[in-house]
Amino acid sequence: MATTETMISALTTLLVTVDPPGLAPLFLGLTQGMTGAQRQQVAVRGAVMGFAILTVFALFGASILGALGISMGAFRIAGGLMLFAIAFEMIFEKRNERKEKTTGDAITKDHIHNLAVFPLAIPLIAGPGAISATVLISGTMDGWVGKLQLITVIAVVLGLVFTSLYLADRLNRFLGVTGRALLTRLLGVLLAALSVQFVVDGIKSAFGA
């Protein structure tokens, strides 16, 4: 059984790496053009999938990566490259142009499901940082009781993530059309920088720099 100090350390580490408040504006930019109900569906699915991913890595993370021969550095590089593609679309409105060409039914069924998986659940919520932190914390908690305690911590963090994403809809109404367009481009630039940082960190990790 993990001590209170260990639990607080695990909670703090995951809160910093997942960063629920920081996800809200990114989520708002990624879901631009969606209704409040559609945005809420994405938030629920993304949070649930993020919880499932982190839980799996809490239980079997080291074994999974080892069996596949995947280093955390390679994982960071892949996540960074995928995020950069999303950032490019946000900055140059490619995502919005594609949305305008789709029907409402397609947005409801396909776009919402796909967006909840990528890039929301992974790599924004359950990204390389959160996954690596989860694997490392899991190694410090002995037995199934310790693992259950870690899963409880993950559930608390993901609950805060959902709350943050849910409140993003109020921010959307406050900004208006012009504010959303400006915020989307600004966040696209920030997301591009974040993606490059993922790649840099991955290269350093892979080559032991």
Short mmCIF file of C-alpha atoms in Angstrom, two decimals:
data_model
loop_
_atom_site.label_atom_id
_atom_site.label_comp_id
_atom_site.label_asym_id
_atom_site.label_seq_id
_atom_site.Cartn_x
_atom_site.Cartn_y
_atom_site.Cartn_z
CA MET A 1 0.00 0.00 0.00
CA ALA A 2 1.34 3.39 -1.01
CA THR A 3 1.93 6.05 1.64
CA THR A 4 0.08 9.37 1.68
CA GLU A 5 3.25 11.12 0.54
CA THR A 6 3.55 8.76 -2.42
CA MET A 7 -0.08 9.33 -3.37
CA ILE A 8 0.31 13.11 -3.22
CA SER A 9 3.48 12.88 -5.31
CA ALA A 10 1.70 10.71 -7.90
CA LEU A 11 -1.27 13.10 -8.06
CA THR A 12 0.97 16.15 -8.43
CA THR A 13 3.08 14.51 -11.13
CA LEU A 14 0.09 13.47 -13.22
CA LEU A 15 -1.61 16.85 -12.81
CA VAL A 16 1.49 18.59 -14.11
CA THR A 17 2.00 16.24 -17.06
CA VAL A 18 -1.66 16.05 -18.12
CA ASP A 19 -2.33 19.74 -17.34
CA PRO A 20 -6.18 19.84 -17.27
CA PRO A 21 -6.46 23.68 -17.40
CA GLY A 22 -4.08 23.84 -20.36
CA LEU A 23 -6.18 21.32 -22.30
CA ALA A 24 -9.31 23.54 -22.28
CA PRO A 25 -8.17 26.14 -24.86
CA LEU A 26 -6.60 23.45 -27.06
CA PHE A 27 -9.84 21.48 -26.91
CA LEU A 28 -11.77 24.60 -27.86
CA GLY A 29 -9.59 25.17 -30.91
CA LEU A 30 -9.82 21.54 -32.04
CA THR A 31 -13.63 21.45 -31.74
CA GLN A 32 -14.31 24.78 -33.43
CA GLY A 33 -17.57 24.67 -35.39
CA MET A 34 -19.16 22.02 -33.19
CA THR A 35 -22.30 22.50 -31.13
CA GLY A 36 -22.18 22.34 -27.35
CA ALA A 37 -23.65 18.84 -27.37
CA GLN A 38 -21.10 17.60 -29.90
CA ARG A 39 -18.27 19.18 -27.94
CA GLN A 40 -19.51 17.47 -24.78
CA GLN A 41 -19.55 14.09 -26.56
CA VAL A 42 -15.93 14.60 -27.59
CA ALA A 43 -15.01 15.58 -24.01
CA VAL A 44 -16.67 12.50 -22.49
CA ARG A 45 -15.15 10.08 -25.00
CA GLY A 46 -11.73 11.68 -24.82
CA ALA A 47 -11.65 11.61 -21.01
CA VAL A 48 -12.85 8.00 -20.85
CA MET A 49 -10.34 6.85 -23.46
CA GLY A 50 -7.56 8.81 -21.77
CA PHE A 51 -8.41 7.09 -18.48
CA ALA A 52 -8.42 3.67 -20.17
CA ILE A 53 -5.04 4.28 -21.83
CA LEU A 54 -3.34 5.48 -18.65
CA THR A 55 -4.87 2.63 -16.66
CA VAL A 56 -3.51 0.04 -19.10
CA PHE A 57 -0.05 1.59 -18.87
CA ALA A 58 -0.32 1.75 -15.08
CA LEU A 59 -0.88 -2.01 -15.04
CA PHE A 60 1.15 -3.26 -18.00
CA GLY A 61 3.08 -0.26 -19.38
CA ALA A 62 6.64 -1.44 -18.99
CA SER A 63 5.76 -4.89 -20.35
CA ILE A 64 3.89 -3.47 -23.37
CA LEU A 65 6.66 -1.15 -24.50
CA GLY A 66 9.31 -3.76 -23.84
CA ALA A 67 7.46 -6.46 -25.78
CA LEU A 68 7.01 -4.18 -28.78
CA GLY A 69 10.58 -2.93 -28.63
CA ILE A 70 9.40 0.69 -28.46
CA SER A 71 11.41 3.22 -26.51
CA MET A 72 9.78 6.23 -24.85
CA GLY A 73 11.95 8.41 -27.08
CA ALA A 74 10.42 6.91 -30.21
CA PHE A 75 6.97 7.33 -28.69
CA ARG A 76 7.62 11.03 -28.05
CA ILE A 77 8.85 11.59 -31.61
CA ALA A 78 5.79 9.90 -33.14
CA GLY A 79 3.42 11.88 -30.93
CA GLY A 80 5.17 15.12 -31.79
CA LEU A 81 4.93 14.54 -35.53
CA MET A 82 1.22 13.75 -35.29
CA LEU A 83 0.55 16.85 -33.20
CA PHE A 84 2.42 19.03 -35.70
CA ALA A 85 0.06 17.92 -38.48
CA ILE A 86 -2.91 18.99 -36.35
CA ALA A 87 -1.26 22.33 -35.51
CA PHE A 88 -0.69 23.03 -39.23
CA GLU A 89 -4.38 22.50 -39.93
CA MET A 90 -5.39 24.80 -37.07
CA ILE A 91 -3.15 27.65 -38.22
CA PHE A 92 -4.14 27.54 -41.90
CA GLU A 93 -7.82 26.61 -41.35
CA LYS A 94 -7.49 23.32 -43.24
CA ARG A 95 -9.52 21.63 -40.50
CA ASN A 96 -12.39 24.11 -40.90
CA GLU A 97 -12.39 23.80 -44.70
CA ARG A 98 -12.75 20.05 -44.36
CA LYS A 99 -15.55 20.44 -41.84
CA GLU A 100 -17.51 22.64 -44.22
CA LYS A 101 -17.43 19.89 -46.84
CA THR A 102 -18.84 17.25 -44.51
CA THR A 103 -22.46 16.66 -43.64
CA GLY A 104 -23.83 17.04 -40.14
CA ASP A 105 -24.29 13.28 -39.90
CA ALA A 106 -20.67 12.66 -40.78
CA ILE A 107 -19.52 15.15 -38.17
CA THR A 108 -21.69 13.51 -35.51
CA LYS A 109 -20.63 9.92 -36.13
CA ASP A 110 -17.14 9.94 -37.57
CA HIS A 111 -15.51 13.25 -36.79
CA ILE A 112 -16.52 13.25 -33.12
CA HIS A 113 -15.32 9.68 -32.57
CA ASN A 114 -12.05 10.23 -34.41
CA LEU A 115 -11.30 13.54 -32.70
CA ALA A 116 -11.93 12.02 -29.27
CA VAL A 117 -9.34 9.33 -29.99
CA PHE A 118 -6.79 11.51 -31.79
CA PRO A 119 -5.51 13.99 -30.86
CA LEU A 120 -7.58 14.42 -27.67
CA ALA A 121 -7.21 11.08 -25.84
CA ILE A 122 -3.78 10.50 -27.28
CA PRO A 123 -1.43 12.33 -27.34
CA LEU A 124 -2.98 15.41 -25.64
CA ILE A 125 -4.45 13.69 -22.54
CA ALA A 126 -2.50 10.41 -22.47
CA GLY A 127 0.61 11.77 -24.13
CA PRO A 128 4.22 10.59 -23.86
CA GLY A 129 4.74 12.63 -20.69
CA ALA A 130 1.65 11.29 -18.94
CA ILE A 131 2.32 7.72 -20.07
CA SER A 132 5.97 7.78 -19.02
CA ALA A 133 5.01 9.34 -15.67
CA THR A 134 2.37 6.65 -15.16
CA VAL A 135 4.83 3.86 -15.92
CA LEU A 136 7.43 5.34 -13.57
CA ILE A 137 4.92 5.88 -10.73
CA SER A 138 3.59 2.36 -11.21
CA GLY A 139 7.07 1.02 -10.55
CA THR A 140 7.08 2.67 -7.11
CA MET A 141 3.75 1.16 -6.02
CA ASP A 142 3.95 -2.47 -4.98
CA GLY A 143 1.23 -5.07 -5.41
CA TRP A 144 -2.32 -4.80 -6.70
CA VAL A 145 -3.34 -2.51 -3.86
CA GLY A 146 -0.71 0.00 -4.98
CA LYS A 147 -1.88 -0.31 -8.58
CA LEU A 148 -5.49 0.30 -7.52
CA GLN A 149 -4.38 3.39 -5.64
CA LEU A 150 -2.63 4.65 -8.78
CA ILE A 151 -5.78 4.00 -10.84
CA THR A 152 -7.73 6.05 -8.30
CA VAL A 153 -5.28 8.92 -8.76
CA ILE A 154 -5.66 8.63 -12.55
CA ALA A 155 -9.45 8.75 -12.17
CA VAL A 156 -9.22 11.96 -10.12
CA VAL A 157 -6.96 13.60 -12.70
CA LEU A 158 -9.20 12.59 -15.60
CA GLY A 159 -12.22 13.87 -13.69
CA LEU A 160 -10.50 17.25 -13.54
CA VAL A 161 -9.73 16.97 -17.26
CA PHE A 162 -13.40 16.43 -18.09
CA THR A 163 -14.40 19.38 -15.89
CA SER A 164 -11.90 21.57 -17.70
CA LEU A 165 -13.14 20.47 -21.13
CA TYR A 166 -16.77 20.92 -20.10
CA LEU A 167 -16.12 24.51 -19.04
CA ALA A 168 -14.44 25.21 -22.39
CA ASP A 169 -17.91 25.56 -23.94
CA ARG A 170 -18.57 28.63 -21.77
CA LEU A 171 -15.29 30.09 -22.98
CA ASN A 172 -16.46 29.43 -26.54
CA ARG A 173 -19.64 31.46 -26.05
CA PHE A 174 -17.67 34.29 -24.47
CA LEU A 175 -15.13 34.60 -27.31
CA GLY A 176 -17.50 34.83 -30.29
CA VAL A 177 -16.53 34.20 -33.93
CA THR A 178 -13.57 36.61 -34.09
CA GLY A 179 -12.19 35.52 -30.75
CA ARG A 180 -12.42 31.83 -31.70
CA ALA A 181 -10.59 32.42 -34.99
CA LEU A 182 -7.83 34.33 -33.22
CA LEU A 183 -7.55 31.78 -30.42
CA THR A 184 -7.45 28.84 -32.86
CA ARG A 185 -4.49 30.29 -34.76
CA LEU A 186 -2.66 31.27 -31.60
CA LEU A 187 -3.16 27.82 -30.11
CA GLY A 188 -2.10 26.26 -33.39
CA VAL A 189 1.26 28.02 -33.08
CA LEU A 190 1.60 26.92 -29.45
CA LEU A 191 0.63 23.36 -30.34
CA ALA A 192 3.24 23.37 -33.11
CA ALA A 193 5.87 24.45 -30.59
CA LEU A 194 4.71 21.74 -28.19
CA SER A 195 4.93 19.12 -30.92
CA VAL A 196 8.48 20.18 -31.80
CA GLN A 197 9.40 19.96 -28.11
CA PHE A 198 8.03 16.40 -28.06
CA VAL A 199 10.29 15.53 -31.00
CA VAL A 200 13.34 17.20 -29.41
CA ASP A 201 12.74 15.38 -26.12
CA GLY A 202 12.29 12.13 -28.02
CA ILE A 203 15.56 12.56 -29.89
CA LYS A 204 17.41 13.38 -26.67
CA SER A 205 15.92 10.31 -24.99
CA ALA A 206 16.59 8.01 -27.95
CA PHE A 207 20.23 9.06 -28.31
CA GLY A 208 20.92 9.63 -24.64
CA ALA A 209 21.65 13.32 -25.13
#
